[in-house]
mmCIF file of C-alpha atoms in Angstrom:
data_model
loop_
_atom_site.group_PDB
_atom_site.id
_atom_site.type_symbol
_atom_site.label_atom_id
_atom_site.label_comp_id
_atom_site.label_asym_id
_atom_site.label_seq_id
_atom_site.Cartn_x
_atom_site.Cartn_y
_atom_site.Cartn_z
ATOM 1 C CA ASP A 339 104.755 137.877 101.514
ATOM 2 C CA GLN A 340 101.421 137.916 100.681
ATOM 3 C CA ASP A 341 102.083 138.117 96.656
ATOM 4 C CA THR A 342 104.716 135.475 96.838
ATOM 5 C CA LEU A 343 101.945 133.661 98.797
ATOM 6 C CA ARG A 344 99.012 134.129 96.213
ATOM 7 C CA GLU A 345 101.357 133.287 93.344
ATOM 8 C CA SER A 346 102.569 130.269 94.939
ATOM 9 C CA CYS A 347 99.023 128.962 95.655
ATOM 10 C CA ARG A 348 98.016 130.081 91.967
ATOM 11 C CA LEU A 349 100.559 127.487 90.566
ATOM 12 C CA ALA A 350 99.907 124.894 93.177
ATOM 13 C CA THR A 351 97.239 122.332 92.767
ATOM 14 C CA MET A 352 97.720 121.106 96.185
ATOM 15 C CA ILE A 353 98.252 122.517 99.637
ATOM 16 C CA LYS A 354 99.396 120.700 102.828
ATOM 17 C CA CYS A 355 99.768 122.558 106.068
ATOM 18 C CA ASN A 356 99.526 121.883 109.869
ATOM 19 C CA GLN A 357 96.911 123.322 112.038
ATOM 20 C CA ASP A 358 98.746 126.434 112.838
ATOM 21 C CA GLU A 359 99.411 127.349 109.472
ATOM 22 C CA VAL A 360 96.220 127.296 107.939
ATOM 23 C CA ALA A 361 95.064 129.981 110.294
ATOM 24 C CA THR A 362 98.169 131.877 109.592
ATOM 25 C CA LEU A 363 97.378 131.265 105.637
ATOM 26 C CA PHE A 364 93.671 132.807 105.931
ATOM 27 C CA GLU A 365 95.218 136.095 107.425
ATOM 28 C CA LEU A 366 98.015 136.296 104.838
ATOM 29 C CA MET A 367 95.698 135.562 101.703
ATOM 30 C CA GLY A 368 93.183 137.843 103.125
ATOM 31 C CA LEU A 369 90.334 135.563 102.628
ATOM 32 C CA SER A 370 86.779 136.243 102.950
ATOM 33 C CA LEU A 371 85.987 133.846 105.741
ATOM 34 C CA ILE A 372 85.223 135.411 108.839
ATOM 35 C CA PRO A 373 85.562 134.508 111.537
ATOM 36 C CA LEU A 374 88.727 132.753 111.055
ATOM 37 C CA PRO A 375 88.275 128.953 111.601
ATOM 38 C CA ASP A 376 88.079 126.794 115.315
ATOM 39 C CA ILE A 377 91.100 125.040 114.729
ATOM 40 C CA SER A 378 90.044 122.542 117.471
ATOM 41 C CA ASP A 379 86.557 122.080 115.827
ATOM 42 C CA SER A 380 87.146 119.343 113.435
ATOM 43 C CA VAL A 381 83.751 120.027 111.351
ATOM 44 C CA SER A 382 84.301 123.846 111.303
ATOM 45 C CA LEU A 383 88.109 123.659 110.438
ATOM 46 C CA LEU A 384 87.370 121.306 107.496
ATOM 47 C CA LYS A 385 83.979 123.418 106.060
ATOM 48 C CA ALA A 386 86.806 126.283 106.543
ATOM 49 C CA ILE A 387 89.759 124.343 104.509
ATOM 50 C CA GLU A 388 87.233 123.424 101.855
ATOM 51 C CA GLU A 389 86.230 127.158 101.323
ATOM 52 C CA LEU A 390 89.753 127.975 101.243
ATOM 53 C CA ARG A 391 90.123 125.292 98.529
ATOM 54 C CA LEU A 392 87.539 126.710 96.339
ATOM 55 C CA GLN A 393 88.551 130.257 97.152
ATOM 56 C CA LEU A 394 92.349 129.252 95.901
ATOM 57 C CA GLY A 395 91.166 126.830 92.870
ATOM 58 C CA LEU A 396 93.274 124.138 94.516
ATOM 59 C CA ASP A 397 92.374 120.063 93.690
ATOM 60 C CA ALA A 398 92.991 119.699 97.488
ATOM 61 C CA ILE A 399 94.244 120.823 100.834
ATOM 62 C CA MET A 400 95.603 118.410 103.813
ATOM 63 C CA VAL A 401 95.973 119.631 107.177
ATOM 64 C CA THR A 402 97.861 117.643 109.594
ATOM 65 C CA ARG A 403 96.919 117.863 113.209
ATOM 66 C CA SER A 404 99.551 116.072 115.146
ATOM 67 C CA GLU A 405 98.083 113.506 117.259
ATOM 68 C CA LYS A 406 94.453 114.071 116.002
ATOM 69 C CA GLY A 407 95.378 112.949 112.500
ATOM 70 C CA CYS A 408 94.916 114.750 109.147
ATOM 71 C CA MET A 409 91.786 115.879 107.020
ATOM 72 C CA ILE A 410 91.528 116.275 103.691
ATOM 73 C CA ALA A 411 89.100 118.754 101.452
ATOM 74 C CA SER A 412 89.151 117.899 97.695
ATOM 75 C CA ARG A 413 87.358 118.095 94.257
ATOM 76 C CA ARG A 414 87.092 114.305 95.018
ATOM 77 C CA GLY A 415 85.478 114.655 98.544
ATOM 78 C CA SER A 416 86.359 115.416 102.054
ATOM 79 C CA ALA A 417 87.588 113.280 104.896
ATOM 80 C CA ILE A 418 88.516 113.773 108.568
ATOM 81 C CA GLY A 419 91.103 111.201 109.355
ATOM 82 C CA ASN A 420 90.840 109.126 112.814
ATOM 83 C CA PRO A 421 93.666 109.733 114.682
ATOM 84 C CA VAL A 422 95.997 106.333 115.054
ATOM 85 C CA PRO A 423 97.376 105.539 118.613
ATOM 86 C CA LEU A 424 100.662 104.340 118.492
ATOM 87 C CA ASP A 425 100.401 100.827 119.728
ATOM 88 C CA SER A 426 97.310 100.232 117.568
ATOM 89 C CA LEU A 427 99.594 99.328 114.602
ATOM 90 C CA GLY A 428 101.370 96.303 116.007
ATOM 91 C CA LEU A 429 104.296 97.891 114.289
ATOM 92 C CA CYS A 430 105.241 100.671 117.006
ATOM 93 C CA THR A 431 105.468 101.391 120.436
ATOM 94 C CA SER A 432 103.285 103.696 122.554
ATOM 95 C CA VAL A 433 105.576 106.570 122.540
ATOM 96 C CA VAL A 434 106.336 109.369 120.009
ATOM 97 C CA SER A 435 110.033 108.906 119.539
ATOM 98 C CA ASP A 436 110.327 111.861 117.089
ATOM 99 C CA PRO A 437 107.713 113.572 115.226
ATOM 100 C CA VAL A 438 110.195 114.930 112.781
ATOM 101 C CA GLY A 439 109.139 113.509 109.234
ATOM 102 C CA ALA A 440 105.547 112.511 110.053
ATOM 103 C CA GLY A 441 104.056 115.688 108.467
ATOM 104 C CA ASP A 442 106.090 114.700 104.945
ATOM 105 C CA ALA A 443 104.842 110.934 105.369
ATOM 106 C CA THR A 444 101.360 111.924 105.194
ATOM 107 C CA SER A 445 101.978 114.651 102.625
ATOM 108 C CA ALA A 446 103.404 111.579 100.260
ATOM 109 C CA VAL A 447 100.346 109.523 101.182
ATOM 110 C CA LEU A 448 98.347 112.108 99.659
ATOM 111 C CA LEU A 449 99.995 112.337 96.300
ATOM 112 C CA VAL A 450 100.409 108.547 95.993
ATOM 113 C CA GLY A 451 96.835 108.280 97.048
ATOM 114 C CA TRP A 452 95.747 110.892 94.485
ATOM 115 C CA LEU A 453 97.555 109.529 91.893
ATOM 116 C CA HIS A 454 96.245 105.968 92.172
ATOM 117 C CA ALA A 455 92.839 107.656 92.557
ATOM 118 C CA TRP A 456 92.202 106.614 95.994
ATOM 119 C CA PRO A 457 89.045 107.356 97.834
ATOM 120 C CA ILE A 458 89.632 110.200 100.008
ATOM 121 C CA ASP A 459 88.944 108.496 103.280
ATOM 122 C CA ARG A 460 91.502 105.784 102.234
ATOM 123 C CA ILE A 461 94.219 108.538 101.802
ATOM 124 C CA ALA A 462 93.513 110.117 105.127
ATOM 125 C CA GLU A 463 93.592 106.489 106.960
ATOM 126 C CA THR A 464 96.780 105.330 105.305
ATOM 127 C CA ALA A 465 98.336 109.148 105.693
ATOM 128 C CA ASN A 466 97.332 109.033 109.320
ATOM 129 C CA ARG A 467 98.641 105.415 109.743
ATOM 130 C CA LEU A 468 102.068 106.394 107.896
ATOM 131 C CA GLY A 469 102.328 109.473 109.919
ATOM 132 C CA ALA A 470 101.887 107.720 113.377
ATOM 133 C CA PHE A 471 104.430 105.007 112.340
ATOM 134 C CA VAL A 472 107.405 107.927 111.171
ATOM 135 C CA ALA A 473 106.579 109.489 114.475
ATOM 136 C CA SER A 474 107.230 106.276 116.834
ATOM 137 C CA ARG A 475 110.501 105.975 114.883
ATOM 138 C CA PRO A 476 113.751 107.982 115.349
ATOM 139 C CA GLY A 477 114.833 110.023 112.368
ATOM 140 C CA ALA A 478 112.414 111.577 109.863
ATOM 141 C CA THR A 479 112.911 108.752 107.185
ATOM 142 C CA PRO A 480 112.479 105.404 109.615
ATOM 143 C CA GLU A 481 112.777 101.948 107.290
ATOM 144 C CA ILE A 482 108.958 101.164 106.745
ATOM 145 C CA PRO A 483 107.859 97.595 106.747
ATOM 146 C CA SER A 484 107.238 95.963 103.484
ATOM 147 C CA ASP A 485 104.041 94.582 104.371
ATOM 148 C CA PHE A 486 103.032 98.381 106.012
ATOM 149 C CA PHE A 487 100.597 99.661 103.043
ATOM 150 C CA GLY A 488 98.917 96.083 103.084
ATOM 151 C CA HIS A 489 97.353 97.033 106.372
ATOM 152 C CA SER A 490 95.207 99.440 104.729
ATOM 153 C CA LYS A 491 91.994 99.205 103.264
#
């Protein structure tokens, strides 16, 4: 319900949601952003989540957009992560095997990157790479090659 959601947001410092959930979040929170953002327009959506972040007093909001990659609005800046074709990694196939866990992987990168004070664009790039890798493997928690993060800037 709306009260539980508001209290959860008040206690949070960051939120991660997918592109469908962000529109629901605006509606349930009754926030003053009308019209609701066009989730297919990256620039419009990024502006909307930045406004949402400010209204909720959060450090960061990450929105995952499946094969379009993630975007982040934060007090340290914003980034629209570029999609990562699976076959471009050199580690994966070009076929999505199992998307379960990809969103969790991007969330993990947001937390690790934030705690290590990475630039926001590095967080978005690394999150997209790891999300793509996880989606290319069966199961939600595939083994990640030891040199995987060595590929990030």
